[in-house]
Coordinates of C-alpha atoms and ligand atoms in Angstrom, one line a residue:
M1 CA -53.5 -3.9 13.8
P2 CA -50.9 -4.3 17.0
A3 CA -49.3 -0.9 17.9
P4 CA -45.7 -1.2 17.2
S5 CA -43.6 0.6 20.5
R6 CA -45.7 4.1 20.7
A7 CA -44.0 7.5 20.5
P8 CA -44.6 10.2 22.6
N9 CA -46.7 13.0 21.4
L10 CA -43.7 15.3 21.0
E11 CA -46.0 18.4 19.6
R12 CA -48.4 18.3 23.0
V13 CA -45.6 18.2 25.5
A14 CA -45.7 22.0 26.2
E15 CA -49.7 21.6 26.6
S16 CA -49.5 20.1 29.4
S17 CA -49.4 21.1 32.8
E18 CA -45.0 20.4 31.7
S19 CA -46.0 23.2 29.9
N20 CA -43.2 26.1 29.6
G21 CA -45.9 28.6 30.9
A22 CA -46.7 26.1 34.3
I23 CA -43.2 25.5 34.7
A24 CA -42.8 29.0 34.6
D25 CA -45.4 29.9 37.1
A26 CA -43.9 27.1 40.2
L27 CA -40.5 28.8 40.2
E28 CA -41.8 31.9 40.0
E29 CA -43.6 30.5 43.3
L30 CA -41.2 29.1 44.5
G31 CA -38.9 32.7 44.4
D32 CA -42.0 34.3 46.0
L33 CA -41.9 32.1 48.9
Y34 CA -38.3 32.3 49.7
E35 CA -39.1 35.9 49.6
L36 CA -41.8 36.1 52.0
D37 CA -39.2 33.2 54.1
G38 CA -36.6 35.7 54.7
A39 CA -34.1 34.3 51.7
I40 CA -31.8 37.0 50.6
I41 CA -33.0 38.8 47.7
H42 CA -30.5 37.4 45.1
R43 CA -31.5 33.6 45.6
V44 CA -35.5 35.3 45.0
L45 CA -34.1 38.0 42.1
A46 CA -32.7 34.3 40.2
Y47 CA -35.8 32.2 40.6
R48 CA -38.1 35.2 39.0
S49 CA -35.0 35.7 35.5
A50 CA -35.1 31.4 35.5
A51 CA -38.9 32.0 35.0
K52 CA -38.9 34.3 32.3
A53 CA -36.4 32.2 30.5
V54 CA -37.9 28.8 30.9
R55 CA -41.3 31.4 29.7
E56 CA -39.1 32.5 26.8
A57 CA -38.1 29.6 26.0
S58 CA -38.6 28.1 22.2
V59 CA -38.0 24.6 22.8
S60 CA -40.1 22.6 26.0
V61 CA -38.0 23.3 29.1
A62 CA -40.0 19.9 30.3
A63 CA -37.8 18.1 27.2
L64 CA -34.6 20.1 27.9
A65 CA -34.6 19.1 31.8
R66 CA -35.2 15.7 31.4
A67 CA -32.5 15.3 28.9
G68 CA -30.6 17.5 32.0
R69 CA -29.7 20.1 30.2
A70 CA -31.7 22.9 30.8
T71 CA -28.7 24.1 31.9
E72 CA -28.8 25.6 28.5
L73 CA -31.2 28.4 28.9
P74 CA -30.1 31.4 29.8
G75 CA -29.7 31.6 34.1
I76 CA -30.8 28.3 34.8
G77 CA -27.8 26.8 36.9
K78 CA -27.7 22.7 38.3
T79 CA -29.4 23.7 41.1
L80 CA -32.2 24.1 39.3
Q81 CA -31.6 21.8 36.8
E82 CA -32.8 19.5 39.4
K83 CA -35.9 21.4 40.8
I84 CA -37.2 20.8 37.1
Q85 CA -36.7 18.1 36.5
A86 CA -38.5 17.5 40.3
L87 CA -41.6 19.0 39.0
I88 CA -42.0 17.3 36.3
E89 CA -41.0 14.2 37.6
T90 CA -43.4 14.4 40.1
G91 CA -45.1 17.2 40.2
S92 CA -43.8 19.7 43.1
I93 CA -40.8 20.8 43.5
P94 CA -39.9 19.7 48.0
A95 CA -38.6 23.2 48.8
T96 CA -42.4 24.9 47.6
E97 CA -44.1 21.4 49.7
K98 CA -42.6 22.2 52.3
L99 CA -42.6 26.6 52.0
R100 CA -46.7 26.3 51.7
A101 CA -46.9 24.4 54.6
K102 CA -45.3 27.5 56.7
F103 CA -47.4 30.3 54.5
P104 CA -50.7 30.5 53.9
P105 CA -51.1 30.6 49.9
G106 CA -52.8 33.6 50.8
L107 CA -50.1 35.7 51.3
I108 CA -48.2 35.5 48.7
E109 CA -50.9 37.8 47.0
I110 CA -50.3 40.3 49.9
T111 CA -46.5 40.2 48.9
L112 CA -47.0 41.3 45.5
L113 CA -49.6 44.3 46.0
P114 CA -47.4 47.2 45.3
G115 CA -46.7 48.9 48.5
I116 CA -46.2 45.9 51.0
G117 CA -43.8 43.6 49.7
A118 CA -42.4 40.5 52.1
K119 CA -41.6 41.8 55.5
R120 CA -45.3 44.2 55.3
A121 CA -47.7 41.0 54.5
R122 CA -45.0 38.5 56.6
L123 CA -45.3 42.1 59.9
L124 CA -49.1 41.2 59.7
H125 CA -49.1 37.5 59.4
S126 CA -48.0 37.2 62.4
E127 CA -49.8 39.9 64.3
L128 CA -53.1 40.0 63.0
G129 CA -53.5 37.1 61.2
V130 CA -53.5 38.0 58.0
D131 CA -53.5 35.3 55.7
S132 CA -55.6 36.3 51.9
P133 CA -56.0 39.6 50.5
Q134 CA -59.5 39.1 51.8
A135 CA -59.0 39.8 55.4
L136 CA -56.4 42.1 54.1
R137 CA -59.6 43.8 53.1
E138 CA -61.5 43.1 56.1
A139 CA -58.8 44.1 58.8
A140 CA -58.1 47.8 56.3
L141 CA -61.7 48.8 57.0
S142 CA -61.7 48.2 60.5
Q143 CA -58.3 49.9 61.1
R144 CA -56.8 48.1 62.5
L145 CA -53.7 47.8 60.7
R146 CA -52.7 51.2 62.0
G147 CA -52.5 49.4 65.0
V148 CA -49.1 47.4 64.9
R149 CA -46.0 49.9 64.9
G150 CA -44.4 51.0 61.6
L151 CA -47.9 50.5 59.9
G152 CA -50.4 54.0 59.6
P153 CA -53.4 54.8 58.5
K154 CA -52.1 55.9 55.1
L155 CA -51.4 52.5 54.8
E156 CA -54.7 51.1 54.9
A157 CA -55.7 53.7 52.7
S158 CA -53.5 52.8 50.7
V159 CA -53.5 48.8 50.4
L160 CA -57.1 49.5 49.5
A161 CA -56.2 51.0 46.6
A162 CA -53.9 48.5 46.3
L163 CA -56.4 45.3 46.0
D164 CA -59.6 47.5 44.0
E165 CA -56.8 47.9 41.0
D166 CA -55.6 44.2 41.6
S167 CA -59.0 42.4 42.0
A168 CA -59.4 45.1 38.1
R169 CA -56.4 43.4 36.5
Q170 CA -56.8 39.6 37.8
E171 CA -60.1 40.8 35.4
V172 CA -58.2 41.7 32.9
R173 CA -55.8 38.5 33.2
R174 CA -59.2 36.1 33.2
A175 CA -60.5 36.2 30.3
P176 CA -56.9 35.4 27.2
R177 CA -57.2 35.0 23.9
I178 CA -58.9 31.8 22.8
L179 CA -57.4 30.0 20.2
L180 CA -60.0 30.2 17.0
P181 CA -62.2 26.6 17.0
K182 CA -63.6 27.4 20.9
A183 CA -64.3 31.2 20.2
I184 CA -66.2 29.4 16.6
E185 CA -67.7 26.6 20.0
I186 CA -69.2 30.0 22.5
G187 CA -70.3 32.0 18.5
E188 CA -72.1 29.7 17.5
A189 CA -73.8 28.4 20.6
L190 CA -75.1 31.5 21.1
I191 CA -75.8 32.4 17.8
A192 CA -78.1 29.2 18.2
G193 CA -80.1 30.1 21.2
L194 CA -80.0 33.5 20.2
I195 CA -82.3 32.4 17.4
D196 CA -84.3 29.9 19.3
R197 CA -85.0 32.6 21.6
G198 CA -85.2 35.9 20.5
P199 CA -88.0 37.3 18.3
P200 CA -90.2 35.9 14.7
G201 CA -87.2 36.9 12.3
T202 CA -84.1 37.3 14.7
H203 CA -81.5 37.4 12.1
V204 CA -77.1 37.3 14.4
Q205 CA -73.4 35.4 13.3
L206 CA -70.8 36.0 13.9
A207 CA -68.0 39.0 13.0
G208 CA -64.4 40.9 15.0
S209 CA -62.0 38.5 14.8
A210 CA -63.9 35.3 14.2
R211 CA -65.1 36.2 11.6
R212 CA -61.8 36.8 9.7
Q213 CA -60.5 33.6 11.2
A214 CA -57.9 34.6 13.1
D215 CA -55.1 32.3 14.7
S216 CA -56.9 33.9 18.8
V217 CA -59.6 35.1 19.7
K218 CA -59.6 37.7 22.5
D219 CA -63.6 39.1 22.9
L220 CA -66.3 36.9 20.4
D221 CA -68.2 39.7 18.7
L222 CA -72.3 39.0 17.3
V223 CA -73.8 41.3 14.6
A224 CA -78.1 40.8 15.2
T225 CA -80.7 41.9 13.3
T226 CA -84.3 42.6 14.4
D227 CA -87.2 44.6 14.9
E228 CA -87.4 44.1 18.9
P229 CA -84.6 45.4 20.1
A230 CA -84.1 45.3 23.6
V231 CA -86.2 42.2 24.2
L232 CA -83.6 39.9 22.1
A233 CA -80.8 41.5 24.5
R234 CA -82.7 40.7 27.4
R235 CA -82.4 37.1 25.7
L236 CA -79.3 37.0 25.5
A237 CA -79.1 36.5 30.4
E238 CA -81.1 33.4 29.2
L239 CA -78.7 31.7 27.8
Q240 CA -76.3 28.6 29.4
E241 CA -73.4 29.6 28.3
I242 CA -73.1 32.9 29.5
E243 CA -72.8 33.5 33.5
Q244 CA -73.5 37.4 33.5
V245 CA -74.4 40.2 31.6
H246 CA -73.1 43.4 32.2
S247 CA -75.0 46.2 30.1
A248 CA -78.0 45.1 27.7
G249 CA -79.5 47.8 25.9
E250 CA -81.2 48.7 22.9
A251 CA -78.1 48.6 20.6
G252 CA -77.4 45.6 22.1
A253 CA -75.3 43.7 24.5
R254 CA -72.4 42.8 26.6
A255 CA -71.1 39.9 28.5
R256 CA -68.9 37.3 30.3
T257 CA -69.5 33.2 28.7
H258 CA -68.7 30.8 32.2
S259 CA -65.9 30.1 30.0
G260 CA -64.8 33.4 30.6
V261 CA -64.8 35.2 27.1
N262 CA -66.4 38.5 27.0
V263 CA -69.1 38.7 24.4
D264 CA -70.3 42.0 22.3
L265 CA -73.5 41.7 20.3
R266 CA -74.7 44.8 18.5
I267 CA -78.1 45.0 17.5
G268 CA -80.2 46.5 14.6
R269 CA -82.4 47.3 12.1
P270 CA -82.1 44.1 9.7
E271 CA -82.0 47.3 6.9
L272 CA -78.0 48.1 8.5
L273 CA -77.0 44.9 8.4
G274 CA -74.7 45.7 6.0
N275 CA -72.9 48.5 7.9
L276 CA -73.2 47.0 11.4
L277 CA -71.2 42.9 10.0
Q278 CA -68.5 45.7 8.6
H279 CA -68.1 47.8 11.1
F280 CA -67.6 45.0 13.9
T281 CA -66.1 42.7 11.5
G282 CA -63.2 45.5 11.6
S283 CA -60.0 45.0 11.5
G284 CA -59.5 48.2 13.1
E285 CA -57.2 48.3 11.1
H286 CA -59.0 47.6 7.7
N287 CA -61.6 49.9 8.9
V288 CA -59.3 53.5 10.1
A289 CA -58.0 52.2 6.5
L290 CA -61.3 52.1 4.8
R291 CA -62.4 55.4 6.4
E292 CA -59.3 57.6 5.5
A293 CA -60.3 56.8 2.4
A294 CA -63.9 56.9 2.3
V295 CA -63.1 61.1 3.9
R296 CA -61.5 61.4 0.3
A297 CA -64.8 60.9 -1.5
G298 CA -66.5 62.4 0.9
L299 CA -68.5 60.1 2.5
H300 CA -68.3 58.6 6.4
V301 CA -68.7 55.2 7.0
S302 CA -69.8 54.1 10.5
E303 CA -72.2 51.3 12.1
Y304 CA -74.6 54.0 11.2
G305 CA -74.5 54.3 7.4
L306 CA -72.4 55.8 5.2
L307 CA -72.8 60.0 5.0
D308 CA -72.5 61.8 1.7
D309 CA -71.3 64.5 3.0
A310 CA -72.2 66.8 -0.4
T311 CA -76.4 65.6 0.1
G312 CA -76.5 65.1 3.9
V313 CA -78.0 61.4 2.5
T314 CA -77.6 58.8 4.9
H315 CA -76.9 55.9 2.4
E316 CA -78.0 52.8 4.6
C317 CA -76.6 49.3 3.5
A318 CA -77.6 45.5 4.5
T319 CA -75.9 43.8 2.8
E320 CA -71.6 44.6 2.9
E321 CA -71.0 44.5 -1.0
Q322 CA -73.7 47.3 -1.0
V323 CA -71.2 49.4 1.6
Y324 CA -67.9 48.6 -0.6
E325 CA -69.5 48.8 -3.9
L326 CA -70.2 53.0 -2.5
L327 CA -66.9 53.4 -1.4
G328 CA -65.8 52.4 -5.3
L329 CA -64.9 48.2 -4.4
A330 CA -64.7 45.3 -4.7
Y331 CA -66.9 43.4 -1.3
I332 CA -63.4 42.7 0.6
E333 CA -64.3 38.5 2.0
P334 CA -63.4 39.0 6.1
E335 CA -60.3 37.4 6.0
L336 CA -58.7 39.5 3.6
R337 CA -58.8 42.4 6.0
E338 CA -56.3 43.6 7.7
N339 CA -55.3 47.0 5.8
R340 CA -52.1 44.2 4.3
G341 CA -53.3 46.0 0.0
E342 CA -56.1 45.0 0.2
L343 CA -58.2 47.9 -0.2
E344 CA -55.8 48.5 -3.3
A345 CA -56.6 45.4 -4.8
A346 CA -60.2 46.1 -4.8
R347 CA -60.7 49.3 -6.4
L348 CA -63.2 48.8 -9.5
P349 CA -61.4 50.1 -12.6
A350 CA -62.8 54.0 -12.7
G351 CA -59.6 54.7 -15.2
A352 CA -55.5 54.0 -15.3
A353 CA -55.5 56.4 -12.0
A354 CA -56.3 53.3 -10.1
G355 CA -54.4 51.1 -11.6
R356 CA -51.1 53.5 -11.2
A357 CA -51.5 54.2 -7.5
R358 CA -52.4 50.0 -7.3
R359 CA -48.8 49.4 -8.7
R360 CA -47.3 52.3 -6.2
A361 CA -48.8 50.6 -3.2
G362 CA -47.4 47.4 -4.4
A363 CA -50.0 45.1 -4.6
P364 CA -51.7 42.7 -6.5
A365 CA -54.3 43.8 -9.7
E366 CA -56.9 42.6 -8.5
L367 CA -58.6 40.8 -5.2
P368 CA -57.1 37.0 -5.7
R369 CA -60.3 34.5 -6.0
L370 CA -60.1 32.5 -2.7
I371 CA -59.5 29.2 -1.4
Q372 CA -62.3 27.0 -0.6
A373 CA -62.4 23.5 1.7
G374 CA -64.2 22.1 -1.1
D375 CA -61.3 22.9 -3.3
I376 CA -59.1 20.7 -1.2
R377 CA -58.0 17.2 -2.8
G378 CA -56.4 15.0 0.1
D379 CA -54.9 15.4 3.1
L380 CA -50.5 14.2 3.2
H381 CA -50.2 14.5 6.5
S382 CA -51.3 12.3 8.9
H383 CA -50.9 9.6 11.7
T384 CA -51.9 6.4 13.0
V385 CA -51.5 3.9 15.6
A386 CA -48.2 3.4 13.9
S387 CA -46.8 6.3 15.8
D388 CA -48.7 8.7 18.3
G389 CA -52.6 7.7 16.4
H390 CA -54.5 6.5 17.9
N391 CA -56.6 5.5 14.4
T392 CA -55.6 2.6 11.6
I393 CA -54.7 3.1 8.6
T394 CA -58.3 1.6 7.6
E395 CA -59.4 3.7 10.2
M396 CA -57.9 6.9 8.6
A397 CA -58.6 5.9 4.8
L398 CA -62.6 5.4 5.5
A399 CA -62.4 9.0 7.4
A400 CA -61.3 10.1 5.2
R401 CA -63.3 8.7 2.1
E402 CA -65.8 9.8 4.0
R403 CA -64.4 13.6 3.9
G404 CA -64.2 12.7 -0.6
Y405 CA -60.7 13.1 -0.3
E406 CA -59.3 11.3 -3.8
Y407 CA -56.2 10.0 -2.1
L408 CA -54.6 10.2 1.6
A409 CA -50.8 10.1 2.7
I410 CA -49.9 7.8 5.5
T411 CA -47.1 9.7 7.4
D412 CA -46.2 8.4 11.0
H413 CA -43.4 9.3 13.0
S414 CA -39.7 7.9 11.9
A415 CA -38.1 8.4 15.4
S416 CA -39.6 7.2 18.0
H417 CA -38.6 8.9 20.4
G418 CA -37.4 12.5 19.8
F419 CA -33.2 12.6 20.6
G420 CA -31.3 11.0 18.3
N421 CA -32.8 9.0 15.2
D422 CA -33.3 5.5 16.7
V423 CA -35.4 4.2 14.5
S424 CA -35.8 1.0 12.9
P425 CA -36.1 0.2 9.5
E426 CA -37.7 -2.5 9.5
Q427 CA -40.5 -1.4 10.8
L428 CA -41.0 1.2 8.3
R429 CA -41.2 -1.7 5.5
R430 CA -43.2 -3.3 7.9
Q431 CA -45.6 0.5 7.7
I432 CA -45.2 0.5 4.2
A433 CA -47.0 -2.8 3.9
L434 CA -49.7 -2.5 5.3
V435 CA -50.4 1.3 3.5
R436 CA -50.2 -0.5 0.3
E437 CA -52.9 -3.9 1.9
A438 CA -54.8 -1.0 3.2
D439 CA -55.1 0.9 0.0
A440 CA -55.4 -2.1 -2.3
Q441 CA -59.4 -3.3 0.7
V442 CA -60.6 0.5 0.8
E443 CA -61.9 1.0 -2.4
G444 CA -63.0 4.8 -4.0
I445 CA -59.7 6.7 -2.2
E446 CA -56.0 6.0 -3.2
L447 CA -53.1 5.7 -0.2
L448 CA -50.0 7.2 -0.4
A449 CA -46.8 5.9 2.3
G450 CA -45.0 7.9 3.5
S451 CA -43.6 9.2 6.2
E452 CA -43.0 12.5 8.3
V453 CA -39.6 12.3 9.1
N454 CA -37.1 14.6 12.1
I455 CA -34.8 16.5 10.3
L456 CA -31.8 16.2 12.8
P457 CA -29.6 19.4 14.4
D458 CA -27.5 18.8 10.5
G459 CA -29.9 19.2 8.5
S460 CA -29.8 15.2 7.6
L461 CA -32.8 13.1 7.6
D462 CA -32.9 10.1 10.0
Y463 CA -33.8 7.1 7.4
E464 CA -31.3 5.6 4.8
D465 CA -32.0 7.1 1.6
E466 CA -32.5 3.9 -0.4
L467 CA -35.5 3.0 2.1
L468 CA -37.3 7.2 2.0
G469 CA -36.7 5.6 -1.7
E470 CA -39.3 3.9 -1.1
L471 CA -41.8 6.3 -0.3
D472 CA -44.8 7.8 -2.4
W473 CA -45.1 10.6 0.1
L474 CA -42.0 12.9 2.5
I475 CA -42.4 15.3 4.8
A476 CA -39.7 16.1 7.2
S477 CA -39.8 18.2 10.1
V478 CA -38.4 19.9 12.6
H479 CA -39.2 18.2 16.1
T480 CA -36.3 18.8 18.6
S481 CA -33.0 20.8 19.7
F482 CA -35.5 24.3 18.5
R483 CA -32.8 26.6 20.3
M484 CA -29.2 27.0 17.6
G485 CA -29.5 30.1 16.6
E486 CA -30.8 30.9 13.8
Q487 CA -27.9 30.3 11.4
A488 CA -27.7 27.5 12.0
M489 CA -31.6 26.7 12.2
T490 CA -31.6 27.8 8.1
E491 CA -28.7 25.9 7.3
R492 CA -30.7 23.1 8.9
M493 CA -33.7 23.4 7.1
I494 CA -32.1 24.4 4.1
T495 CA -30.3 21.3 3.5
A496 CA -33.4 19.3 4.3
I497 CA -35.1 21.1 1.8
E498 CA -31.6 21.0 -0.8
H499 CA -32.5 16.3 -0.2
P500 CA -34.5 15.1 -3.7
L501 CA -36.7 13.0 -1.9
V502 CA -38.6 14.9 0.1
D503 CA -41.4 15.9 -0.9
A504 CA -42.4 19.0 2.0
I505 CA -41.5 20.7 5.1
G506 CA -43.9 20.2 8.1
H507 CA -45.0 23.3 10.2
P508 CA -42.3 24.8 8.6
T509 CA -41.5 27.6 11.8
G510 CA -42.4 25.7 14.7
R511 CA -45.0 27.7 16.5
K512 CA -47.3 26.7 19.2
I513 CA -50.9 29.5 18.9
E514 CA -50.5 32.0 22.2
Q515 CA -47.6 29.6 23.5
R516 CA -44.3 29.3 21.6
P517 CA -43.2 31.3 18.7
P518 CA -41.6 30.5 15.9
Y519 CA -37.7 29.2 16.4
A520 CA -34.8 31.7 15.0
I521 CA -34.5 31.2 11.3
D522 CA -34.1 33.0 7.9
L523 CA -37.9 32.4 6.0
D524 CA -36.8 35.0 3.7
A525 CA -33.4 32.2 2.6
V526 CA -36.0 29.4 3.5
F527 CA -38.9 29.8 1.1
A528 CA -36.2 31.2 -1.4
A529 CA -34.2 27.5 -1.6
A530 CA -37.5 26.2 -1.9
A531 CA -39.0 27.5 -4.5
R532 CA -36.0 27.0 -6.6
T533 CA -35.5 22.6 -5.8
G534 CA -40.0 22.8 -5.3
T535 CA -39.6 21.5 -2.1
M536 CA -43.7 22.4 -1.1
L537 CA -44.4 24.1 2.2
E538 CA -46.7 22.9 5.2
I539 CA -49.3 24.7 6.3
N540 CA -50.0 22.5 9.2
A541 CA -53.7 23.5 10.3
N542 CA -53.2 22.1 13.1
P543 CA -55.6 24.8 14.7
D544 CA -53.0 25.5 17.6
R545 CA -49.9 25.7 15.0
R546 CA -51.5 27.3 11.7
D547 CA -48.2 26.7 11.1
L548 CA -47.3 27.7 8.6
S549 CA -48.9 31.2 9.7
D550 CA -50.8 33.7 7.5
V551 CA -47.9 35.9 7.1
H552 CA -45.9 33.5 5.9
A553 CA -47.8 31.3 3.7
R554 CA -48.8 34.4 1.5
A555 CA -44.5 35.9 2.0
A556 CA -44.2 31.4 0.8
A557 CA -46.4 32.1 -2.4
R558 CA -44.8 35.2 -3.3
A559 CA -41.9 33.6 -3.7
G560 CA -43.0 31.3 -6.1
A561 CA -42.8 27.8 -3.3
L562 CA -46.4 25.2 -3.5
I563 CA -48.0 25.7 -0.5
V564 CA -49.5 22.4 0.7
I565 CA -52.4 22.5 3.8
D566 CA -52.7 19.8 6.0
S567 CA -54.2 18.0 8.9
D568 CA -51.6 16.3 10.7
A569 CA -54.7 14.0 11.5
H570 CA -53.9 12.1 15.1
R571 CA -57.3 10.7 14.7
T572 CA -60.5 10.5 12.7
A573 CA -62.1 13.3 13.9
T574 CA -59.2 15.7 13.4
L575 CA -58.9 15.2 9.6
Q576 CA -61.6 18.6 10.4
N577 CA -58.7 20.8 11.6
M578 CA -58.3 21.3 7.1
R579 CA -61.1 23.7 8.5
W580 CA -57.8 25.3 10.5
G581 CA -55.7 25.1 7.7
I582 CA -57.5 26.9 4.9
A583 CA -58.4 29.1 7.2
T584 CA -54.5 29.8 6.6
A585 CA -54.5 30.1 3.2
R586 CA -58.0 32.4 2.8
R587 CA -56.1 35.6 5.4
A588 CA -52.5 34.3 3.0
W589 CA -54.5 35.1 0.0
L590 CA -54.2 32.1 -1.5
T591 CA -56.1 30.5 -4.6
K592 CA -56.0 27.1 -5.6
Q593 CA -53.3 26.9 -8.3
D594 CA -51.5 27.7 -4.7
V595 CA -52.3 25.2 -3.2
A596 CA -49.7 21.9 -4.1
N597 CA -53.1 18.8 -3.0
T598 CA -56.0 21.1 -5.0
R599 CA -54.8 19.3 -7.6
P600 CA -55.2 14.7 -8.5
W601 CA -52.6 12.7 -6.3
P602 CA -51.1 11.9 -10.4
E603 CA -50.9 16.2 -11.4
L604 CA -49.6 16.4 -7.8
A605 CA -46.7 13.8 -8.3
R606 CA -45.9 15.6 -11.2
L607 CA -45.1 18.6 -9.4
G608 CA -42.5 20.2 -7.6
K609 CA -39.2 18.5 -7.4
R610 CA -41.2 15.2 -8.8
S611 CA -40.7 17.0 -11.7
K612 CA -37.2 16.7 -12.7
R613 CA -37.5 12.7 -11.0
A614 CA -37.1 10.1 -13.0
P615 CA -39.4 8.4 -14.7
A616 CA -42.4 11.0 -13.3
G617 CA -45.1 10.1 -10.7
L618 CA -43.8 6.6 -7.8
G619 CA -47.6 6.8 -6.8
E620 CA -48.6 7.2 -9.7
Q621 CA -46.7 3.7 -11.0
A622 CA -46.9 2.4 -7.7
H623 CA -50.4 1.1 -6.8
K624 CA -53.4 0.7 -9.0
Ligands
ZN1 ZN1 -44.7 17.6 13.7
ZN2 ZN1 -47.2 14.8 12.7

């Protein structure tokens, strides 16, 4: 199939070198260079505050600058708009290039050290030829600073202290949070390596926030059991993924991977596996609450077992179930261990008192039976070459069938670019026909003709209703104009929710994990409107979105909104992103019933808003 006018991938702008972070870094650098060059302080500060505004912007500043609208950000005037535009068009800012040629890059690092500043850095450069932190350290150690007029032995000492502190800070900065898929990938490689090289009978598994399926992970926690702990701890250093081992002993090892991830390996006897896992899975908040509850029952919980105050006996638990059972609790799934009511809900019925305590805590009566991957029957958000996807309808259909799905909605973007409503209805008509054609050809899976339509700033959609009415499935999403103020954004969203043909809202908050916070919006009002109208809300399973988040999805479901979990796949391989949406749904306490696409399509087609449409089920009648 030919690829008609490919839309730029709006959703990925923030990941490229055009990310707000990259633009902010460039402005910060230019500010530092101006300072080195002796510019007036106001100018320097202007660049620093502009960098901050860019970093905190909830929209793509590159997209804004391209539209000539970066000046809408606080502290950004015409000059800065031009510089940002130059950066995204040519990859650099001319003023930066000029100053970079004048000052060695290491000199900027020196100006940033506490107690040095631009003036002294320039002096050190001109008098001693110091051009990097390393050169500065050598000059201070050989007591050459005191030879420069105005500098003395005291500065040599404070420079050395500042340099040490700075390298410690850099160490921390080198280990940022990583997204869950990467964490699991690294963790699984380490586990395979340890099992392969460890003593016979070695058991290793993920713990920590990766096991709880959190959005992102700071350190990787692994729990292992073996009868030869010291041997296993030494093996960690032999793995190809490991850059450096900080410590290794009987209790475990700490190391860092080449990818900059800190790894904590805890090792114990097999009899203690349950205690170790429970302790090192966390979360910290869950464990604090658990310990407090245990103390009230005369027990002390730790990775070494449960100590009974009365008898002095320490109970060792080979499974986590035993740990929770000794505390009078049902087993709590790792995804729920965030101290969000799970302990109250897990309390085993030991009479009326437990029930009363539970009601007081406002927690549900019992732990939910969490949704599982196998419950999903279809995917309702996917892209093909018709917009910014990489595979054809048929390729996507075959891959979805391979995953065991009963249905797949093809929902290419409506707009050919991010601004305005420049869309071709003809293109969508053609696409509907192509989906129907592929549906007739591919056996064993139902293809739904859908669209991911832009919600315009006034809440309207960018196709006419008559055309939208021909679709089996319609998602509406916000892709532009993120910074419009909470009230306007909420009204915009609710207008789309109230549209009689909109089945679901895609990635409802627009957040990008570790990159971009949700846009300002009154989610309680959005959830109420969704529940009232029967419009479903998406958990977009793209691992850098996971939007709705766990907390928001839980609130939405409690408000009575139906949830759909979608991969938003842009190629066959990313259909498997469904996994991260399931993870979020589980962290949101969702059951199979809370999620619409655990149902067969004919049943789903009668749900929500569709229940009010006559005759019931567009898709049901439209084909097959
Ligand atoms: Zn989207
Ligand atoms: Zn999409």
